[in-house]
Amino acid sequence: MRMIVPIKQVPETGAVKMDEETGTMIREGVEAIVNPLDLYGLELAFRLRERAGDGDDAVEVVTLSMGPPKAEKAVREAVAMGCDRGVLISDRAFAGSDTWATSCVLAAAVRRLAPFDLVICGERATDGDTGQVGPGVAAFLDLPVVTYVSKLRELGGGRAVVERLTETGREVLEVALPAVLTVVKEIGEPRLPTLRGKQRARQAEVPTWTPAELGVDAGQVGLKGSPTRVVKIHKPTVARECEKLTAADEESAAAAVERIVAFLKDRQLL
Ligand SMILES: Cc1cc2nc3c(=O)[nH]c(=O)nc-3n(C[C@H](O)[C@H](O)[C@H](O)COP(=O)(O)OP(=O)(O)OC[C@H]3O[C@@H](n4cnc5c(N)ncnc54)[C@H](O)[C@@H]3O)c2cc1C
């Protein structure tokens, strides 16, 4: 069996800076890490490999990352954690890809790794934060997708039984393989890389795939292939009006209560 885990390199800080002129993210000068939510996808794949053992159903875990050349570090980190191999998808033509173009490229890379059983994505990336790429990859591959997966109950015989979180509880679904899953934190605490893993990662060969190798047209990717545009970005301003009420003695406390009651009534909160 083969599990493919796409991971994204994201800025370490939660405070993503945007260039207000161009509407793009400013990535320079910011420490980059593996998207923390993707570590849960890796963890699920490792657990499935352990569960399967070394027999006929042995699992291979392959990671993929699309990004600039420095995203190779993210791929090596995933190998250090336990991936059998990793691939970097990188080319200038990919720059500026929106979620549509990103999904198209990742789907082409997944296709190149066929046959596979599961594509396991994170719930969302901490910078772009759309949560669209997992379902997007599934759509380009014409595969079923289950989002917010919190548990994989059964795997085998061409199907998986999973639990997914909903706003009101949990759903148990059966899905035919191959399929795409996006996972949430409940799937299991991610492991740390081992010393042996780090050594292996340093020596690992990380191939770089370009549009030509993926068979995608340069017009399908990057800014050219991105149907969405950031038209305007701005920081929301929070304007608060404060009124200080003094309640130093009985009289002023009673006046303060009266004022609060009137305030709440004005807004039909009482
Ligand atoms: C309208 C719009 C315009 C944009 N324009 C630009 C731009 O001009 N320049 C720019 O740099 N960015 C731009 N972005 C951001 C960029 O498109 C997204 O960061 C990227 O498409 C991934 O989407 P996301 O971060 O929302 O990932 P999500 O959909 O939140 O990620 C879900 C999961 O998909 C997988 N995944 C996502 N991205 C990758 C990846 N690159 N490699 C491997 N796995 C991945 C991971 O498993 C991740 O957990 C734009 C986004 C939008 C919505």
CSV table of C-alpha atoms and ligand atoms in Angstrom, one decimal:
chain,number,residue,atom,x,y,z
A,1,MET,CA,0.0,0.0,0.0
A,2,ARG,CA,1.1,3.6,-0.6
A,3,MET,CA,0.2,6.6,1.5
A,4,ILE,CA,1.0,10.1,0.1
A,5,VAL,CA,1.2,13.0,2.6
A,6,PRO,CA,1.3,16.5,1.0
A,7,ILE,CA,3.0,18.9,3.4
A,8,LYS,CA,3.3,22.7,3.1
A,9,GLN,CA,6.2,24.8,4.4
A,10,VAL,CA,4.7,27.8,6.2
A,11,PRO,CA,6.2,30.8,8.1
A,12,GLU,CA,6.9,30.0,11.7
A,13,THR,CA,5.0,32.9,13.0
A,14,GLY,CA,1.2,33.0,13.1
A,15,ALA,CA,1.4,36.6,12.1
A,16,VAL,CA,1.6,36.2,8.3
A,17,LYS,CA,2.7,39.4,6.7
A,18,MET,CA,1.1,40.5,3.5
A,19,ASP,CA,2.3,42.9,0.8
A,20,GLU,CA,-0.6,45.3,0.6
A,21,GLU,CA,0.5,46.4,-2.9
A,22,THR,CA,0.6,43.0,-4.6
A,23,GLY,CA,-1.7,41.0,-2.2
A,24,THR,CA,0.9,38.3,-1.9
A,25,MET,CA,2.5,36.9,1.3
A,26,ILE,CA,5.9,38.2,2.4
A,27,ARG,CA,7.9,35.0,3.0
A,28,GLU,CA,11.4,36.6,3.1
A,29,GLY,CA,13.1,36.9,6.5
A,30,VAL,CA,10.6,34.6,8.2
A,31,GLU,CA,11.7,31.2,9.6
A,32,ALA,CA,9.9,28.4,7.8
A,33,ILE,CA,8.5,25.2,9.3
A,34,VAL,CA,6.4,22.3,8.3
A,35,ASN,CA,2.7,23.3,8.6
A,36,PRO,CA,2.0,22.1,12.2
A,37,LEU,CA,-1.3,20.5,11.1
A,38,ASP,CA,0.4,18.4,8.5
A,39,LEU,CA,2.4,16.6,11.2
A,40,TYR,CA,-0.9,14.9,12.1
A,41,GLY,CA,-1.3,13.6,8.5
A,42,LEU,CA,2.3,12.2,8.7
A,43,GLU,CA,1.5,10.6,12.1
A,44,LEU,CA,-1.6,8.8,10.7
A,45,ALA,CA,0.5,7.4,7.8
A,46,PHE,CA,3.2,6.2,10.2
A,47,ARG,CA,0.7,4.5,12.4
A,48,LEU,CA,-0.9,2.8,9.4
A,49,ARG,CA,2.5,1.6,8.3
A,50,GLU,CA,3.2,0.2,11.8
A,51,ARG,CA,-0.2,-1.5,11.9
A,52,ALA,CA,0.4,-3.1,8.5
A,53,GLY,CA,3.8,-4.5,9.3
A,54,ASP,CA,6.2,-5.9,6.7
A,55,GLY,CA,4.0,-8.4,4.9
A,56,ASP,CA,2.1,-8.2,1.7
A,57,ASP,CA,0.2,-5.2,2.9
A,58,ALA,CA,3.3,-3.2,3.9
A,59,VAL,CA,2.8,0.5,3.6
A,60,GLU,CA,5.1,3.0,1.9
A,61,VAL,CA,4.8,6.6,3.1
A,62,VAL,CA,5.7,9.3,0.5
A,63,THR,CA,5.7,13.0,1.2
A,64,LEU,CA,5.3,15.8,-1.3
A,65,SER,CA,5.8,19.5,-1.0
A,66,MET,CA,5.2,22.3,-3.5
A,67,GLY,CA,7.2,25.4,-2.8
A,68,PRO,CA,10.4,27.3,-3.4
A,69,PRO,CA,13.8,25.4,-3.3
A,70,LYS,CA,14.0,26.0,0.5
A,71,ALA,CA,10.9,23.8,0.9
A,72,GLU,CA,13.3,20.9,0.5
A,73,LYS,CA,14.1,21.3,4.2
A,74,ALA,CA,10.4,20.6,5.0
A,75,VAL,CA,10.6,17.4,2.9
A,76,ARG,CA,13.8,16.3,4.7
A,77,GLU,CA,12.1,17.0,8.1
A,78,ALA,CA,9.3,14.7,7.1
A,79,VAL,CA,11.8,12.0,6.1
A,80,ALA,CA,13.5,12.5,9.4
A,81,MET,CA,10.2,11.8,11.1
A,82,GLY,CA,9.8,8.6,9.2
A,83,CYS,CA,8.7,9.0,5.6
A,84,ASP,CA,10.2,6.4,3.2
A,85,ARG,CA,10.9,9.1,0.6
A,86,GLY,CA,10.0,12.6,-0.3
A,87,VAL,CA,9.6,14.8,-3.4
A,88,LEU,CA,9.9,18.5,-3.8
A,89,ILE,CA,7.7,20.2,-6.5
A,90,SER,CA,9.5,23.4,-7.4
A,91,ASP,CA,9.8,25.7,-10.3
A,92,ARG,CA,9.4,29.4,-10.9
A,93,ALA,CA,6.3,28.7,-13.0
A,94,PHE,CA,4.5,27.5,-9.8
A,95,ALA,CA,5.0,30.9,-8.0
A,96,GLY,CA,1.8,32.7,-7.1
A,97,SER,CA,-0.4,29.6,-7.4
A,98,ASP,CA,-3.8,29.9,-5.7
A,99,THR,CA,-5.5,26.9,-4.2
A,100,TRP,CA,-6.9,25.8,-7.6
A,101,ALA,CA,-3.4,25.8,-9.2
A,102,THR,CA,-1.8,24.2,-6.1
A,103,SER,CA,-4.4,21.4,-6.1
A,104,CYS,CA,-3.9,20.9,-9.8
A,105,VAL,CA,-0.1,20.5,-9.4
A,106,LEU,CA,-0.3,18.3,-6.3
A,107,ALA,CA,-2.9,16.1,-8.1
A,108,ALA,CA,-0.5,15.7,-11.0
A,109,ALA,CA,2.3,14.7,-8.6
A,110,VAL,CA,0.0,12.2,-6.8
A,111,ARG,CA,-0.9,10.7,-10.2
A,112,ARG,CA,2.8,10.2,-10.9
A,113,LEU,CA,3.1,8.2,-7.7
A,114,ALA,CA,0.2,5.8,-8.6
A,115,PRO,CA,-0.8,3.3,-7.5
A,116,PHE,CA,-1.6,4.7,-4.1
A,117,ASP,CA,-4.3,4.1,-1.5
A,118,LEU,CA,-4.6,7.3,0.6
A,119,VAL,CA,-3.6,10.9,0.2
A,120,ILE,CA,-3.6,12.3,3.7
A,121,CYS,CA,-3.6,16.1,4.0
A,122,GLY,CA,-3.6,18.4,7.0
A,123,GLU,CA,-6.9,20.1,7.9
A,124,ARG,CA,-5.6,23.5,6.7
A,125,ALA,CA,-2.4,25.4,6.3
A,126,THR,CA,-1.6,27.9,9.0
A,127,ASP,CA,-0.8,30.7,6.5
A,128,GLY,CA,-3.2,30.4,3.6
A,129,ASP,CA,-5.8,28.8,5.9
A,130,THR,CA,-8.4,27.9,3.3
A,131,GLY,CA,-8.6,24.2,3.9
A,132,GLN,CA,-9.3,23.9,0.1
A,133,VAL,CA,-6.3,22.0,-1.1
A,134,GLY,CA,-7.2,18.5,0.2
A,135,PRO,CA,-10.7,18.6,-1.4
A,136,GLY,CA,-9.1,20.3,-4.5
A,137,VAL,CA,-6.6,17.5,-5.0
A,138,ALA,CA,-9.5,15.0,-4.7
A,139,ALA,CA,-11.5,16.9,-7.3
A,140,PHE,CA,-8.6,17.0,-9.8
A,141,LEU,CA,-8.1,13.2,-9.3
A,142,ASP,CA,-11.8,12.5,-9.3
A,143,LEU,CA,-11.5,10.7,-6.0
A,144,PRO,CA,-13.7,10.6,-2.9
A,145,VAL,CA,-12.7,12.9,-0.1
A,146,VAL,CA,-13.4,12.8,3.7
A,147,THR,CA,-12.5,16.0,5.6
A,148,TYR,CA,-11.9,16.5,9.4
A,149,VAL,CA,-11.1,12.8,9.9
A,150,SER,CA,-10.4,12.2,13.6
A,151,LYS,CA,-9.9,8.4,13.5
A,152,LEU,CA,-9.3,5.7,11.0
A,153,ARG,CA,-11.1,2.6,12.2
A,154,GLU,CA,-10.5,0.1,9.4
A,155,LEU,CA,-8.4,0.0,6.3
A,156,GLY,CA,-8.3,-2.8,3.7
A,157,GLY,CA,-10.2,-4.7,1.1
A,158,GLY,CA,-10.4,-1.6,-1.0
A,159,ARG,CA,-12.1,0.5,1.7
A,160,ALA,CA,-11.6,2.6,4.8
A,161,VAL,CA,-13.9,3.3,7.7
A,162,VAL,CA,-13.3,6.7,9.2
A,163,GLU,CA,-14.7,8.9,11.9
A,164,ARG,CA,-15.0,12.6,11.0
A,165,LEU,CA,-15.7,15.5,13.3
A,166,THR,CA,-18.7,17.7,12.6
A,167,GLU,CA,-20.0,20.8,14.4
A,168,THR,CA,-22.4,18.7,16.4
A,169,GLY,CA,-20.6,15.4,16.9
A,170,ARG,CA,-19.0,12.6,14.9
A,171,GLU,CA,-19.9,10.8,11.6
A,172,VAL,CA,-18.7,7.3,10.7
A,173,LEU,CA,-18.2,6.9,7.0
A,174,GLU,CA,-17.0,4.2,4.7
A,175,VAL,CA,-15.0,5.3,1.7
A,176,ALA,CA,-13.7,3.4,-1.3
A,177,LEU,CA,-10.0,3.5,-1.9
A,178,PRO,CA,-8.1,5.3,-3.3
A,179,ALA,CA,-9.3,8.3,-1.4
A,180,VAL,CA,-8.2,11.7,0.0
A,181,LEU,CA,-8.5,12.4,3.7
A,182,THR,CA,-7.9,15.6,5.6
A,183,VAL,CA,-7.1,15.0,9.3
A,184,VAL,CA,-7.6,16.8,12.6
A,185,LYS,CA,-5.5,16.8,15.7
A,186,GLU,CA,-7.5,14.0,17.4
A,187,ILE,CA,-5.9,11.6,14.9
A,188,GLY,CA,-2.8,11.2,17.2
A,189,GLU,CA,0.1,13.2,18.7
A,190,PRO,CA,2.8,13.6,16.1
A,191,ARG,CA,6.1,12.0,16.8
A,192,LEU,CA,9.5,13.7,16.9
A,193,PRO,CA,12.3,12.9,14.4
A,194,THR,CA,14.8,10.4,15.7
A,195,LEU,CA,18.5,10.8,15.5
A,196,ARG,CA,18.6,7.9,13.0
A,197,GLY,CA,15.8,9.6,11.0
A,198,LYS,CA,17.8,12.8,10.9
A,199,GLN,CA,20.8,11.0,9.6
A,200,ARG,CA,18.8,9.2,7.0
A,201,ALA,CA,17.1,12.5,6.0
A,202,ARG,CA,20.5,14.2,5.5
A,203,GLN,CA,21.5,11.5,3.0
A,204,ALA,CA,18.1,11.0,1.3
A,205,GLU,CA,17.7,11.8,-2.3
A,206,VAL,CA,15.0,14.4,-2.8
A,207,PRO,CA,14.0,14.7,-6.5
A,208,THR,CA,12.6,18.0,-7.7
A,209,TRP,CA,9.7,17.7,-10.1
A,210,THR,CA,8.9,20.6,-12.5
A,211,PRO,CA,5.9,21.2,-14.8
A,212,ALA,CA,7.5,19.2,-17.6
A,213,GLU,CA,7.9,16.1,-15.3
A,214,LEU,CA,4.4,16.4,-14.1
A,215,GLY,CA,2.9,16.9,-17.5
A,216,VAL,CA,1.2,20.2,-16.5
A,217,ASP,CA,1.1,23.1,-18.8
A,218,ALA,CA,2.8,26.3,-17.6
A,219,GLY,CA,-0.5,28.1,-18.2
A,220,GLN,CA,-2.3,25.8,-15.7
A,221,VAL,CA,-0.1,26.8,-12.8
A,222,GLY,CA,1.3,29.9,-11.1
A,223,LEU,CA,-0.4,33.2,-11.4
A,224,LYS,CA,-1.4,32.5,-15.0
A,225,GLY,CA,-3.3,29.4,-14.0
A,226,SER,CA,-4.9,30.9,-10.9
A,227,PRO,CA,-8.5,32.0,-11.4
A,228,THR,CA,-8.6,33.8,-8.0
A,229,ARG,CA,-6.9,37.1,-7.3
A,230,VAL,CA,-6.3,39.0,-4.1
A,231,VAL,CA,-8.1,42.2,-5.0
A,232,LYS,CA,-7.6,44.0,-1.7
A,233,ILE,CA,-6.2,43.1,1.7
A,234,HIS,CA,-6.4,45.1,4.8
A,235,LYS,CA,-6.0,44.6,8.6
A,236,PRO,CA,-9.4,44.8,10.3
A,237,THR,CA,-9.5,47.7,12.7
A,238,VAL,CA,-11.2,47.2,16.0
A,239,ALA,CA,-12.7,50.3,17.3
A,240,ARG,CA,-13.9,50.2,20.9
A,241,GLU,CA,-15.6,53.0,22.9
A,242,CYS,CA,-15.1,52.8,26.6
A,243,GLU,CA,-17.1,54.4,29.3
A,244,LYS,CA,-15.7,54.2,32.8
A,245,LEU,CA,-18.3,54.1,35.7
A,246,THR,CA,-17.2,54.8,39.2
A,247,ALA,CA,-18.9,52.9,42.0
A,248,ALA,CA,-17.1,54.2,45.0
A,249,ASP,CA,-20.1,54.5,47.3
A,250,GLU,CA,-23.7,53.4,47.5
A,251,GLU,CA,-25.0,56.3,45.5
A,252,SER,CA,-22.5,56.1,42.6
A,253,ALA,CA,-22.8,52.3,42.5
A,254,ALA,CA,-26.6,52.7,42.1
A,255,ALA,CA,-26.1,55.2,39.3
A,256,ALA,CA,-23.6,52.9,37.7
A,257,VAL,CA,-26.1,50.0,37.8
A,258,GLU,CA,-28.8,52.2,36.3
A,259,ARG,CA,-26.4,53.3,33.5
A,260,ILE,CA,-25.5,49.6,32.7
A,261,VAL,CA,-29.2,48.6,32.7
A,262,ALA,CA,-30.1,51.5,30.4
A,263,PHE,CA,-27.1,50.6,28.1
A,264,LEU,CA,-28.3,47.0,27.8
A,265,LYS,CA,-31.9,48.0,27.2
A,266,ASP,CA,-30.8,50.4,24.5
A,267,ARG,CA,-29.3,47.5,22.7
A,268,GLN,CA,-32.2,45.2,23.4
A,269,LEU,CA,-30.0,42.9,25.5
A,270,LEU,CA,-32.4,43.1,28.4
B,1,LIG,C1,-7.2,34.1,-3.8
B,1,LIG,C2,-5.9,33.6,-3.3
B,1,LIG,C3,-4.7,34.2,-3.9
B,1,LIG,C4,-3.5,33.8,-3.5
B,1,LIG,N1,-2.4,34.3,-4.1
B,1,LIG,C5,-1.2,34.0,-3.7
B,1,LIG,C6,-0.1,34.5,-4.3
B,1,LIG,O1,-0.2,35.4,-5.1
B,1,LIG,N2,1.1,34.1,-3.8
B,1,LIG,C7,1.3,33.2,-2.8
B,1,LIG,O2,2.4,32.9,-2.5
B,1,LIG,N3,0.2,32.6,-2.3
B,1,LIG,C8,-1.0,33.0,-2.7
B,1,LIG,N4,-2.1,32.4,-2.1
B,1,LIG,C9,-1.9,31.4,-1.1
B,1,LIG,C10,-1.7,30.1,-1.8
B,1,LIG,O3,-2.5,29.9,-2.9
B,1,LIG,C11,-2.0,29.0,-0.8
B,1,LIG,O4,-1.1,29.2,0.2
B,1,LIG,C12,-1.9,27.7,-1.4
B,1,LIG,O5,-2.7,27.5,-2.5
B,1,LIG,C13,-2.3,26.6,-0.4
B,1,LIG,O6,-3.6,27.0,0.1
B,1,LIG,P1,-3.7,27.0,1.7
B,1,LIG,O7,-2.5,27.6,2.3
B,1,LIG,O8,-5.0,27.7,2.0
B,1,LIG,O9,-3.7,25.5,2.1
B,1,LIG,P2,-4.9,24.7,2.7
B,1,LIG,O10,-5.9,24.3,1.7
B,1,LIG,O11,-5.4,25.3,4.0
B,1,LIG,O12,-4.1,23.4,3.0
B,1,LIG,C14,-4.7,22.1,3.3
B,1,LIG,C15,-3.6,21.0,3.1
B,1,LIG,O13,-3.2,20.9,1.8
B,1,LIG,C16,-1.8,20.5,1.7
B,1,LIG,N5,-1.1,21.6,1.0
B,1,LIG,C17,-1.5,22.9,0.9
B,1,LIG,N6,-0.5,23.6,0.2
B,1,LIG,C18,0.5,22.7,-0.1
B,1,LIG,C19,1.7,22.7,-0.8
B,1,LIG,N7,2.2,23.9,-1.4
B,1,LIG,N8,2.5,21.6,-0.9
B,1,LIG,C20,2.0,20.5,-0.3
B,1,LIG,N9,0.9,20.3,0.3
B,1,LIG,C21,0.1,21.4,0.4
B,1,LIG,C22,-1.4,20.3,3.1
B,1,LIG,O14,-1.6,19.0,3.5
B,1,LIG,C23,-2.4,21.2,3.9
B,1,LIG,O15,-2.5,20.9,5.3
B,1,LIG,C24,-3.4,32.8,-2.5
B,1,LIG,C25,-4.5,32.2,-2.0
B,1,LIG,C26,-5.7,32.6,-2.4
B,1,LIG,C27,-7.0,32.0,-1.7
